[in-house]
Amino acid sequence: MYNGDVESLFVEHANDVYRFLVYFTGKRDVEDLVQETFLKLLRYQNSYRDIGSRQAWLFRVARNVALDAIRKQKNTVSIDESHVLEKELLRTVEDVVETRDRQALLTRSIQKLKSDFRCVVILRSIHGLSVKETATSLGWTEAKVRTTHHRGMKELQKMLMKNEDGGVDCGMA
Amino acid sequence: MEWREFQDLEAELNSLPAFEMNEQIFESMRAEIRTAQTRNVKQRRGRTWVTSLAASVAVLAVAGFVVSGVYERHEHHTTGDGTFEYQASADGLTLGVKDYSISGDNLTVDYELEQTPNASGSYKYDISPKTIDIQENWSSHPNATIDEVQSSLTSPTIPGRPPTQITSSQDGTTQVYDFSLTYVLPPTGVNQVTLFPYYLQAFPPLKTITISLPQSYPIMLNPGSDWAVKISNIQFLPDKTVVTYEPEGGFPQMPPIWFVDSAGRTYQQIAQDATTTTLTYPAISSTDGLTLQTQSIPGGGEDIPIDQIPIKSLEITIPLKR
């Protein structure tokens, strides 16, 4: 039972939320967003109980926090600057994934997916949430989760293949 | 995409690094959250927070959500001075769209929702926008939906985020929520958006727990993952049966319990002494084959299926003028 002890929830799930936000935003310095997610939980804890899984609820809040942050960023950056920002984003993602090229490519490709695809792929395939949990988390129907996940994976596969064939770079540079 | 390729990609994604926060940052954030939590608890003093899953379950189970009653729709749309107002009512709820605006890639809708004290039950609802009246290039996707990207509560009378949950007016006052939601603007060619409000109704899957009687006391019941009740005694008296219990753990409430005899007869509770922790049942003549039954409910970490129940009367269509 969740009894309003947000600190315990933080201890248990902070790194899940952190991981989600790293993949969703493509940046490593998402600590502020993690904190905002849990502070939102404090403010809106009344709405928690009936959502179901607490992890799904947290991802839902985290996603909204991330989208808000991305929107704010978009609104404050001019077109020229945004190009620089994208390069910066790519660099940090590459820094994050200091493993095989394939993983770096995969991580970059995830960033290139449109928001819905990205979200559902991260939740289902990286975090391993069930269809039901993902649906709860995103406020979608289970059917929409299945369809969007399949399309997202297909899109991701397409991007990876293009890269392997020396085609269009799916990175943001 | 072949199934094998799908599986391979899935495995690759699954093996991506599991990032963790820097330990120092983690601890400092944890301290900040602890402070904020303490402050939050103080601010909430005097307000009744839902502390009982049992109570929520009961409320959800009895809420009938009759929405076919009083229904009235007012429309006022003046493009000249920019005012815009649509309003629809159903079952004690009035949903209004006061204005909408289009900016860049976004559509922001300014809502006002009013819930009268006699609006039945405690329920949640959500507003799901759907694009309609689309031109030929989108006609193959008549049910395309648009996504919410941001919400804000502009002048709340009740703290919180109303679009996903509205609790009943338990304090006897009318609750008014003034809020706006921002959506992804539908593609060019879409010239109307219909809002589909719906209730979110959760019915936890209940499982019956059966305990054979008589047995030695205490009897422990575990109706939920963090919910335990100790039955310290059951007295089978000539004129009644009295159950004495002691709540343990996070929930002070007693779950519903009943007796079933060997003939399949059910004995439901007839009284509860508000001043003590005793429950009274009818007299039970024989305890041979008697069982005590209760139901378990999912804990906070378990899934509760949520049904969407459309509130047809509250549907509102906004003609988009770009």
Coordinates of C-alpha atoms in Angstrom, one line a residue:
Chain A
M1 CA 0.0 0.0 0.0
Y2 CA 1.2 3.5 -0.7
N3 CA 0.6 5.5 2.4
G4 CA 1.9 8.9 1.3
D5 CA 5.6 8.2 2.2
V6 CA 7.1 9.7 -0.9
E7 CA 10.6 9.4 0.5
S8 CA 10.3 5.6 0.5
L9 CA 8.8 5.7 -2.9
F10 CA 11.8 7.8 -4.0
V11 CA 14.3 5.3 -2.5
E12 CA 12.5 2.5 -4.3
H13 CA 11.9 4.0 -7.7
A14 CA 14.2 7.1 -8.2
N15 CA 16.6 5.2 -10.4
D16 CA 13.7 3.7 -12.5
V17 CA 12.5 7.2 -13.1
Y18 CA 16.0 8.4 -13.7
R19 CA 16.6 5.7 -16.3
F20 CA 13.4 6.4 -18.0
L21 CA 14.2 10.1 -18.3
V22 CA 17.7 9.6 -19.5
Y23 CA 16.3 7.5 -22.4
F24 CA 13.4 9.8 -23.0
T25 CA 15.3 13.0 -23.1
G26 CA 18.6 11.7 -24.3
K27 CA 20.4 13.6 -21.6
R28 CA 22.2 12.4 -18.5
D29 CA 21.6 15.5 -16.3
V30 CA 17.9 14.8 -15.6
E31 CA 18.2 14.9 -11.9
D32 CA 16.0 18.1 -11.8
L33 CA 13.3 16.2 -13.7
V34 CA 13.5 13.3 -11.3
Q35 CA 13.1 15.6 -8.4
E36 CA 10.2 17.4 -10.1
T37 CA 8.5 14.1 -10.7
F38 CA 8.5 13.2 -7.0
L39 CA 7.5 16.7 -5.9
K40 CA 4.6 16.4 -8.2
L41 CA 3.7 13.1 -6.6
L42 CA 3.6 15.0 -3.3
R43 CA 1.2 17.6 -4.7
Y44 CA -1.0 15.1 -6.5
Q45 CA -0.9 12.1 -4.3
N46 CA -4.7 12.0 -4.0
S47 CA -4.9 10.9 -7.6
Y48 CA -2.4 8.1 -7.2
R49 CA -4.4 5.3 -5.7
D50 CA -6.9 4.6 -8.4
I51 CA -4.3 4.7 -11.2
G52 CA -3.0 1.2 -10.3
S53 CA 0.6 0.4 -10.2
R54 CA 2.7 3.0 -8.5
Q55 CA 5.5 2.5 -11.0
A56 CA 3.1 3.2 -13.9
W57 CA 1.9 6.3 -12.1
L58 CA 5.4 7.5 -11.7
F59 CA 6.3 7.0 -15.3
R60 CA 3.2 8.9 -16.3
V61 CA 4.2 11.9 -14.2
A62 CA 7.8 11.6 -15.3
R63 CA 6.7 11.7 -19.0
N64 CA 4.6 14.8 -18.4
V65 CA 7.4 16.5 -16.6
A66 CA 9.8 15.6 -19.5
L67 CA 7.4 16.9 -22.1
D68 CA 6.9 20.1 -20.2
A69 CA 10.7 20.5 -20.0
I70 CA 11.1 19.8 -23.7
R71 CA 8.4 22.3 -24.5
K72 CA 9.9 25.0 -22.3
Q73 CA 13.3 24.4 -23.9
K74 CA 11.8 24.6 -27.4
N75 CA 10.1 27.9 -26.5
T76 CA 13.3 29.5 -25.2
V77 CA 15.7 28.5 -28.0
S78 CA 15.9 30.1 -31.4
I79 CA 16.1 28.0 -34.5
D80 CA 19.9 28.4 -34.9
E81 CA 20.5 27.7 -31.2
S82 CA 18.3 24.6 -31.4
H83 CA 20.6 23.2 -34.0
V84 CA 23.5 23.6 -31.5
L85 CA 21.3 22.2 -28.8
E86 CA 20.6 19.0 -30.9
K87 CA 24.3 18.6 -31.4
E88 CA 24.8 19.0 -27.6
L89 CA 22.1 16.5 -27.0
L90 CA 23.8 14.0 -29.3
R91 CA 27.1 14.5 -27.6
T92 CA 25.7 13.8 -24.1
V93 CA 23.9 10.7 -25.3
E94 CA 27.1 9.4 -26.8
D95 CA 28.9 10.2 -23.6
V96 CA 26.3 8.3 -21.7
V97 CA 26.6 5.1 -23.7
E98 CA 30.3 4.3 -23.5
T99 CA 29.8 0.8 -24.7
R100 CA 29.6 -0.7 -28.1
D101 CA 28.8 1.4 -31.2
R102 CA 25.6 -0.6 -31.7
Q103 CA 24.3 0.5 -28.3
A104 CA 25.2 4.1 -29.0
L105 CA 23.4 3.9 -32.3
L106 CA 20.4 2.3 -30.7
T107 CA 20.2 5.0 -28.0
R108 CA 20.5 7.7 -30.6
S109 CA 17.8 6.1 -32.7
I110 CA 15.5 6.0 -29.7
Q111 CA 15.9 9.8 -29.4
K112 CA 14.9 10.2 -33.0
L113 CA 11.6 8.3 -32.6
K114 CA 8.5 10.5 -32.2
S115 CA 7.4 11.0 -28.7
D116 CA 4.7 8.3 -28.5
F117 CA 6.9 5.7 -30.1
R118 CA 9.8 6.6 -27.9
C119 CA 7.8 6.5 -24.8
V120 CA 6.2 3.1 -25.4
V121 CA 9.4 1.5 -26.6
I122 CA 11.2 2.7 -23.5
L123 CA 8.5 1.5 -21.1
R124 CA 7.8 -1.8 -22.8
S125 CA 11.2 -2.8 -24.1
I126 CA 13.7 -1.2 -21.8
H127 CA 11.8 -1.1 -18.5
G128 CA 9.9 -4.2 -19.2
L129 CA 6.5 -2.9 -18.2
S130 CA 3.5 -5.0 -19.1
V131 CA 1.0 -3.9 -21.7
K132 CA -1.4 -3.1 -18.9
E133 CA 1.1 -1.1 -16.9
T134 CA 2.2 0.8 -20.0
A135 CA -1.4 1.6 -20.9
T136 CA -2.0 2.9 -17.3
S137 CA 1.2 4.8 -17.5
L138 CA 0.4 6.5 -20.7
G139 CA -3.4 6.8 -20.2
W140 CA -3.9 4.7 -23.4
T141 CA -5.9 1.6 -24.1
E142 CA -4.1 -1.7 -24.2
A143 CA -4.8 -2.0 -27.9
K144 CA -3.2 1.4 -28.6
V145 CA -0.1 0.3 -26.6
R146 CA 0.2 -2.9 -28.6
T147 CA -0.2 -1.1 -32.0
T148 CA 2.0 1.9 -31.1
H149 CA 4.7 -0.4 -29.6
H150 CA 4.8 -2.5 -32.8
R151 CA 5.0 0.5 -35.0
G152 CA 7.7 2.1 -32.8
M153 CA 9.8 -1.0 -33.0
K154 CA 9.3 -1.2 -36.7
E155 CA 10.4 2.4 -37.0
L156 CA 13.4 1.8 -34.8
Q157 CA 14.4 -1.2 -36.9
K158 CA 14.1 0.8 -40.0
M159 CA 16.4 3.5 -38.6
L160 CA 19.0 1.0 -37.5
M161 CA 19.0 -0.7 -40.9
K162 CA 19.4 2.6 -42.7
N163 CA 22.4 3.3 -40.6
E164 CA 24.0 -0.1 -41.1
D165 CA 23.5 0.2 -44.8
G166 CA 25.4 3.5 -44.7
G167 CA 22.2 5.5 -45.3
V168 CA 20.8 8.4 -43.4
D169 CA 22.3 9.1 -40.1
C170 CA 19.6 8.7 -37.5
G171 CA 21.5 10.8 -35.1
M172 CA 20.8 14.5 -34.7
A173 CA 23.9 16.0 -36.0
Chain B
M1 CA 9.2 -6.8 -39.5
E2 CA 9.8 -10.4 -38.8
W3 CA 9.0 -11.8 -35.4
R4 CA 12.6 -12.9 -35.0
E5 CA 13.9 -9.4 -35.7
F6 CA 11.4 -8.0 -33.3
Q7 CA 12.6 -10.4 -30.6
D8 CA 16.3 -9.6 -31.3
L9 CA 15.6 -5.9 -31.1
E10 CA 13.7 -6.3 -27.9
A11 CA 16.6 -8.2 -26.4
E12 CA 19.0 -5.5 -27.4
L13 CA 16.8 -2.8 -25.9
N14 CA 16.5 -4.8 -22.8
S15 CA 20.3 -5.0 -22.4
L16 CA 20.9 -1.2 -22.7
P17 CA 22.6 0.3 -19.6
A18 CA 20.6 0.7 -16.5
F19 CA 21.6 4.2 -15.5
E20 CA 21.7 5.2 -11.9
M21 CA 21.9 8.5 -10.2
N22 CA 25.1 9.7 -8.6
E23 CA 24.9 8.5 -5.0
Q24 CA 25.6 12.0 -3.5
I25 CA 22.9 13.6 -5.6
F26 CA 20.5 10.8 -4.7
E27 CA 21.0 11.3 -1.0
S28 CA 20.7 15.1 -1.3
M29 CA 17.5 14.8 -3.3
R30 CA 16.2 12.3 -0.8
A31 CA 16.7 14.8 2.0
E32 CA 14.9 17.5 0.0
I33 CA 12.0 15.3 -0.6
R34 CA 11.8 14.4 3.1
T35 CA 11.7 18.1 3.9
A36 CA 9.1 18.8 1.3
Q37 CA 7.0 15.8 2.5
T38 CA 7.1 17.1 6.1
R39 CA 6.0 20.6 4.9
N40 CA 3.3 19.0 2.7
V41 CA 1.9 17.1 5.6
K42 CA 1.7 20.2 7.7
Q43 CA -0.1 22.1 4.9
R44 CA -2.6 19.3 4.6
R45 CA -3.5 19.4 8.3
G46 CA -7.3 19.4 8.7
R47 CA -8.0 17.9 5.4
T48 CA -9.2 14.4 5.2
W49 CA -7.0 12.3 3.0
V50 CA -8.2 9.0 1.8
T51 CA -6.6 6.6 4.1
S52 CA -8.7 3.6 3.6
L53 CA -8.5 1.4 0.5
A54 CA -11.5 -0.4 1.9
A55 CA -13.4 2.9 1.8
S56 CA -12.3 3.6 -1.7
V57 CA -13.3 0.2 -2.9
A58 CA -16.7 0.6 -1.3
V59 CA -17.3 4.0 -2.8
L60 CA -16.2 2.8 -6.2
A61 CA -18.3 -0.3 -6.0
V62 CA -21.5 1.6 -5.2
A63 CA -21.1 4.5 -7.4
G64 CA -23.6 4.0 -10.2
F65 CA -22.6 6.8 -12.5
V66 CA -26.0 7.5 -13.8
V67 CA -25.4 10.1 -16.4
S68 CA -28.7 10.0 -18.4
G69 CA -30.5 12.5 -16.1
V70 CA -30.6 16.2 -16.4
Y71 CA -28.9 17.3 -19.5
E72 CA -28.6 20.8 -20.8
R73 CA -26.3 22.4 -23.3
H74 CA -25.6 26.0 -23.8
E75 CA -23.6 27.3 -26.6
H76 CA -22.3 30.8 -27.1
H77 CA -19.7 31.5 -29.7
T78 CA -18.8 35.0 -30.8
T79 CA -15.8 35.3 -33.0
G80 CA -15.8 39.1 -33.1
D81 CA -14.6 39.9 -29.6
G82 CA -12.9 36.6 -29.1
T83 CA -15.3 35.1 -26.5
F84 CA -16.1 31.5 -26.8
E85 CA -18.2 29.4 -24.5
Y86 CA -19.6 25.9 -24.7
Q87 CA -21.2 24.3 -21.7
A88 CA -22.7 20.9 -21.0
S89 CA -24.2 19.4 -17.9
A90 CA -24.9 15.9 -16.7
D91 CA -25.5 14.3 -13.4
G92 CA -24.4 17.3 -11.3
L93 CA -21.4 18.0 -13.4
T94 CA -21.1 21.0 -15.6
L95 CA -18.2 21.1 -18.1
G96 CA -17.5 24.4 -19.8
V97 CA -15.0 25.4 -22.5
K98 CA -14.4 29.1 -21.9
D99 CA -11.9 29.6 -24.6
Y100 CA -9.3 28.0 -26.8
S101 CA -6.2 29.2 -28.4
I102 CA -3.8 28.0 -31.0
S103 CA -0.2 28.7 -30.7
G104 CA 2.6 27.1 -32.7
D105 CA 2.1 23.4 -32.6
N106 CA -0.3 23.5 -29.7
L107 CA -4.0 23.8 -29.0
T108 CA -4.8 25.0 -25.5
V109 CA -8.4 24.6 -24.1
D110 CA -9.5 26.6 -21.1
Y111 CA -12.0 24.5 -19.1
E112 CA -14.2 25.1 -16.2
L113 CA -15.7 22.2 -14.3
E114 CA -18.3 22.5 -11.6
Q115 CA -19.4 19.7 -9.4
T116 CA -22.4 20.2 -7.1
P117 CA -22.6 18.7 -3.7
N118 CA -25.3 16.3 -4.8
A119 CA -23.3 14.9 -7.6
S120 CA -23.3 11.3 -6.8
G121 CA -20.3 9.2 -5.8
S122 CA -16.6 9.8 -5.8
Y123 CA -15.3 9.5 -9.3
K124 CA -12.5 10.4 -11.6
Y125 CA -12.8 11.5 -15.1
D126 CA -10.6 12.4 -17.9
I127 CA -11.0 14.5 -21.1
S128 CA -9.9 12.8 -24.2
P129 CA -9.8 14.9 -27.3
K130 CA -10.5 13.3 -30.6
T131 CA -10.1 14.9 -34.0
I132 CA -13.1 14.8 -36.3
D133 CA -14.5 16.3 -39.4
I134 CA -11.3 15.9 -41.2
Q135 CA -10.6 16.4 -44.9
E136 CA -10.0 13.8 -47.4
N137 CA -6.4 13.1 -46.7
W138 CA -7.2 12.1 -43.2
S139 CA -10.5 10.5 -43.8
S140 CA -9.0 7.0 -43.3
H141 CA -8.3 7.9 -39.6
P142 CA -11.7 9.2 -38.4
N143 CA -10.9 8.1 -34.8
A144 CA -7.5 9.7 -34.6
T145 CA -6.8 11.2 -31.2
I146 CA -4.6 14.0 -30.2
D147 CA -2.3 13.9 -27.2
E148 CA -2.3 16.1 -24.1
V149 CA 1.1 17.7 -23.5
Q150 CA 0.5 20.0 -20.6
S151 CA -2.0 20.9 -18.0
S152 CA -2.3 23.8 -15.6
L153 CA -4.8 24.7 -12.8
T154 CA -5.4 28.4 -13.1
S155 CA -7.7 29.2 -10.2
P156 CA -8.4 26.1 -8.1
T157 CA -10.8 26.1 -5.2
I158 CA -9.4 22.7 -4.4
P159 CA -5.7 22.0 -4.6
G160 CA -4.7 19.3 -7.0
R161 CA -4.9 18.4 -10.6
P162 CA -8.5 18.0 -11.6
P163 CA -8.4 16.5 -15.1
T164 CA -7.7 13.1 -13.8
Q165 CA -9.5 13.0 -10.6
I166 CA -12.5 14.7 -9.0
T167 CA -13.5 13.6 -5.6
S168 CA -17.1 14.0 -4.5
S169 CA -18.1 17.2 -2.7
Q170 CA -17.9 15.6 0.7
D171 CA -17.8 18.9 2.5
G172 CA -21.1 20.0 1.0
T173 CA -19.8 22.7 -1.1
T174 CA -19.8 23.1 -4.9
Q175 CA -16.4 22.5 -6.3
V176 CA -15.2 24.6 -9.2
Y177 CA -12.1 23.8 -11.2
D178 CA -10.7 26.3 -13.6
F179 CA -8.0 24.6 -15.6
S180 CA -6.5 24.4 -19.1
L181 CA -5.1 21.6 -21.1
T182 CA -2.7 21.8 -23.9
Y183 CA -2.8 19.3 -26.7
V184 CA -0.8 18.7 -29.8
L185 CA -2.5 20.6 -32.5
P186 CA -4.2 18.3 -35.0
P187 CA -2.8 18.4 -38.6
T188 CA -3.9 21.0 -41.0
G189 CA -7.2 20.1 -42.5
V190 CA -8.8 19.1 -39.2
N191 CA -11.3 21.8 -38.4
Q192 CA -13.1 20.4 -35.4
V193 CA -12.1 18.7 -32.2
T194 CA -14.6 16.9 -30.0
L195 CA -13.9 16.4 -26.4
F196 CA -14.9 13.0 -25.0
P197 CA -15.1 13.1 -21.2
Y198 CA -15.3 9.8 -19.5
Y199 CA -15.3 8.4 -16.0
L200 CA -12.5 6.2 -15.0
Q201 CA -14.0 3.5 -13.0
A202 CA -11.8 1.0 -11.1
F203 CA -13.0 -2.3 -9.9
P204 CA -10.3 -4.1 -8.0
P205 CA -10.4 -7.8 -8.7
L206 CA -11.6 -9.3 -5.4
K207 CA -10.7 -12.8 -4.3
T208 CA -12.6 -14.7 -1.6
I209 CA -10.7 -16.0 1.3
T210 CA -12.2 -18.9 3.3
I211 CA -11.2 -19.9 6.8
S212 CA -12.6 -23.0 8.5
L213 CA -14.1 -22.6 11.9
P214 CA -13.9 -23.1 14.7
Q215 CA -10.2 -22.7 15.3
S216 CA -8.1 -21.2 18.0
Y217 CA -7.8 -17.5 18.3
P218 CA -6.5 -15.1 17.1
I219 CA -7.2 -15.6 13.5
M220 CA -5.2 -13.4 11.1
L221 CA -6.9 -12.0 8.0
N222 CA -4.8 -10.5 5.3
P223 CA -7.2 -8.8 2.9
G224 CA -4.5 -6.7 1.3
S225 CA -0.8 -6.7 0.9
D226 CA -0.3 -4.3 3.8
W227 CA -3.5 -4.8 5.5
A228 CA -4.0 -7.2 8.4
V229 CA -6.8 -7.7 10.8
K230 CA -6.7 -9.9 13.9
I231 CA -9.9 -11.6 15.0
S232 CA -9.3 -12.0 18.6
N233 CA -12.6 -13.9 19.4
I234 CA -15.9 -15.1 18.0
Q235 CA -18.7 -15.7 20.5
F236 CA -21.5 -18.0 19.3
L237 CA -24.3 -16.9 21.6
P238 CA -27.9 -18.2 21.6
D239 CA -29.3 -15.0 20.1
K240 CA -26.4 -13.6 18.1
T241 CA -22.8 -14.1 17.0
V242 CA -20.2 -11.5 18.0
V243 CA -16.9 -11.0 16.3
T244 CA -14.2 -9.1 18.1
Y245 CA -11.3 -7.8 16.0
E246 CA -8.2 -5.7 16.2
P247 CA -7.0 -3.8 13.1
E248 CA -3.3 -4.0 12.4
G249 CA -0.9 -2.3 10.0
G250 CA -1.8 0.7 7.8
F251 CA -5.6 0.3 7.5
P252 CA -7.7 0.6 10.6
Q253 CA -10.8 -0.7 8.9
M254 CA -12.3 -4.1 9.1
P255 CA -12.9 -5.8 5.7
P256 CA -16.3 -7.2 5.1
I257 CA -16.6 -10.7 6.6
W258 CA -19.4 -13.2 6.7
F259 CA -20.1 -16.7 7.7
V260 CA -21.2 -19.6 5.5
D261 CA -22.5 -22.8 7.1
S262 CA -22.3 -26.4 5.9
A263 CA -25.7 -26.0 4.1
G264 CA -24.4 -23.0 2.2
R265 CA -26.4 -20.4 4.2
T266 CA -24.8 -17.0 4.5
Y267 CA -24.8 -14.9 7.7
Q268 CA -24.1 -11.3 7.0
Q269 CA -23.3 -8.6 9.6
I270 CA -26.3 -7.0 11.2
A271 CA -24.7 -4.5 13.5
Q272 CA -21.4 -2.9 14.4
D273 CA -20.8 -1.2 17.6
A274 CA -19.2 2.1 16.7
T275 CA -17.5 2.4 20.1
T276 CA -15.9 -1.0 20.1
T277 CA -14.3 -3.2 17.6
T278 CA -17.1 -5.8 17.5
L279 CA -19.4 -6.9 14.7
T280 CA -22.7 -8.6 15.3
Y281 CA -24.1 -11.5 13.2
P282 CA -27.3 -13.6 13.5
A283 CA -27.2 -16.6 15.8
I284 CA -25.5 -19.6 14.2
S285 CA -26.8 -22.9 15.7
S286 CA -24.0 -25.2 14.5
T287 CA -20.4 -24.6 13.8
D288 CA -19.9 -27.9 12.0
G289 CA -18.5 -27.1 8.6
L290 CA -18.8 -23.4 9.3
T291 CA -16.5 -21.1 7.4
L292 CA -15.5 -17.5 7.8
Q293 CA -15.1 -15.6 4.5
T294 CA -13.7 -12.3 3.4
Q295 CA -12.3 -10.8 0.3
S296 CA -8.8 -9.7 -0.6
I297 CA -8.1 -6.6 -2.6
P298 CA -5.0 -5.6 -4.4
G299 CA -2.4 -3.5 -2.7
G300 CA -1.0 -0.2 -4.0
G301 CA 1.6 -1.9 -6.1
E302 CA -0.9 -4.2 -7.9
D303 CA -2.8 -3.4 -11.0
I304 CA -6.4 -2.4 -10.8
P305 CA -8.3 -2.6 -14.1
I306 CA -9.7 0.7 -15.1
D307 CA -12.8 1.0 -17.3
Q308 CA -13.6 4.1 -19.3
I309 CA -17.2 5.1 -19.1
P310 CA -18.1 7.7 -21.7
I311 CA -20.2 10.7 -20.5
K312 CA -22.0 11.2 -23.7
S313 CA -23.9 14.3 -22.4
L314 CA -20.7 16.1 -21.7
E315 CA -19.2 15.8 -25.2
I316 CA -18.3 19.2 -26.6
T317 CA -17.2 20.0 -30.1
I318 CA -14.9 22.9 -30.8
P319 CA -14.7 24.3 -34.3
L320 CA -11.1 25.2 -34.9
K321 CA -10.5 28.6 -36.5
R322 CA -6.9 28.8 -37.5

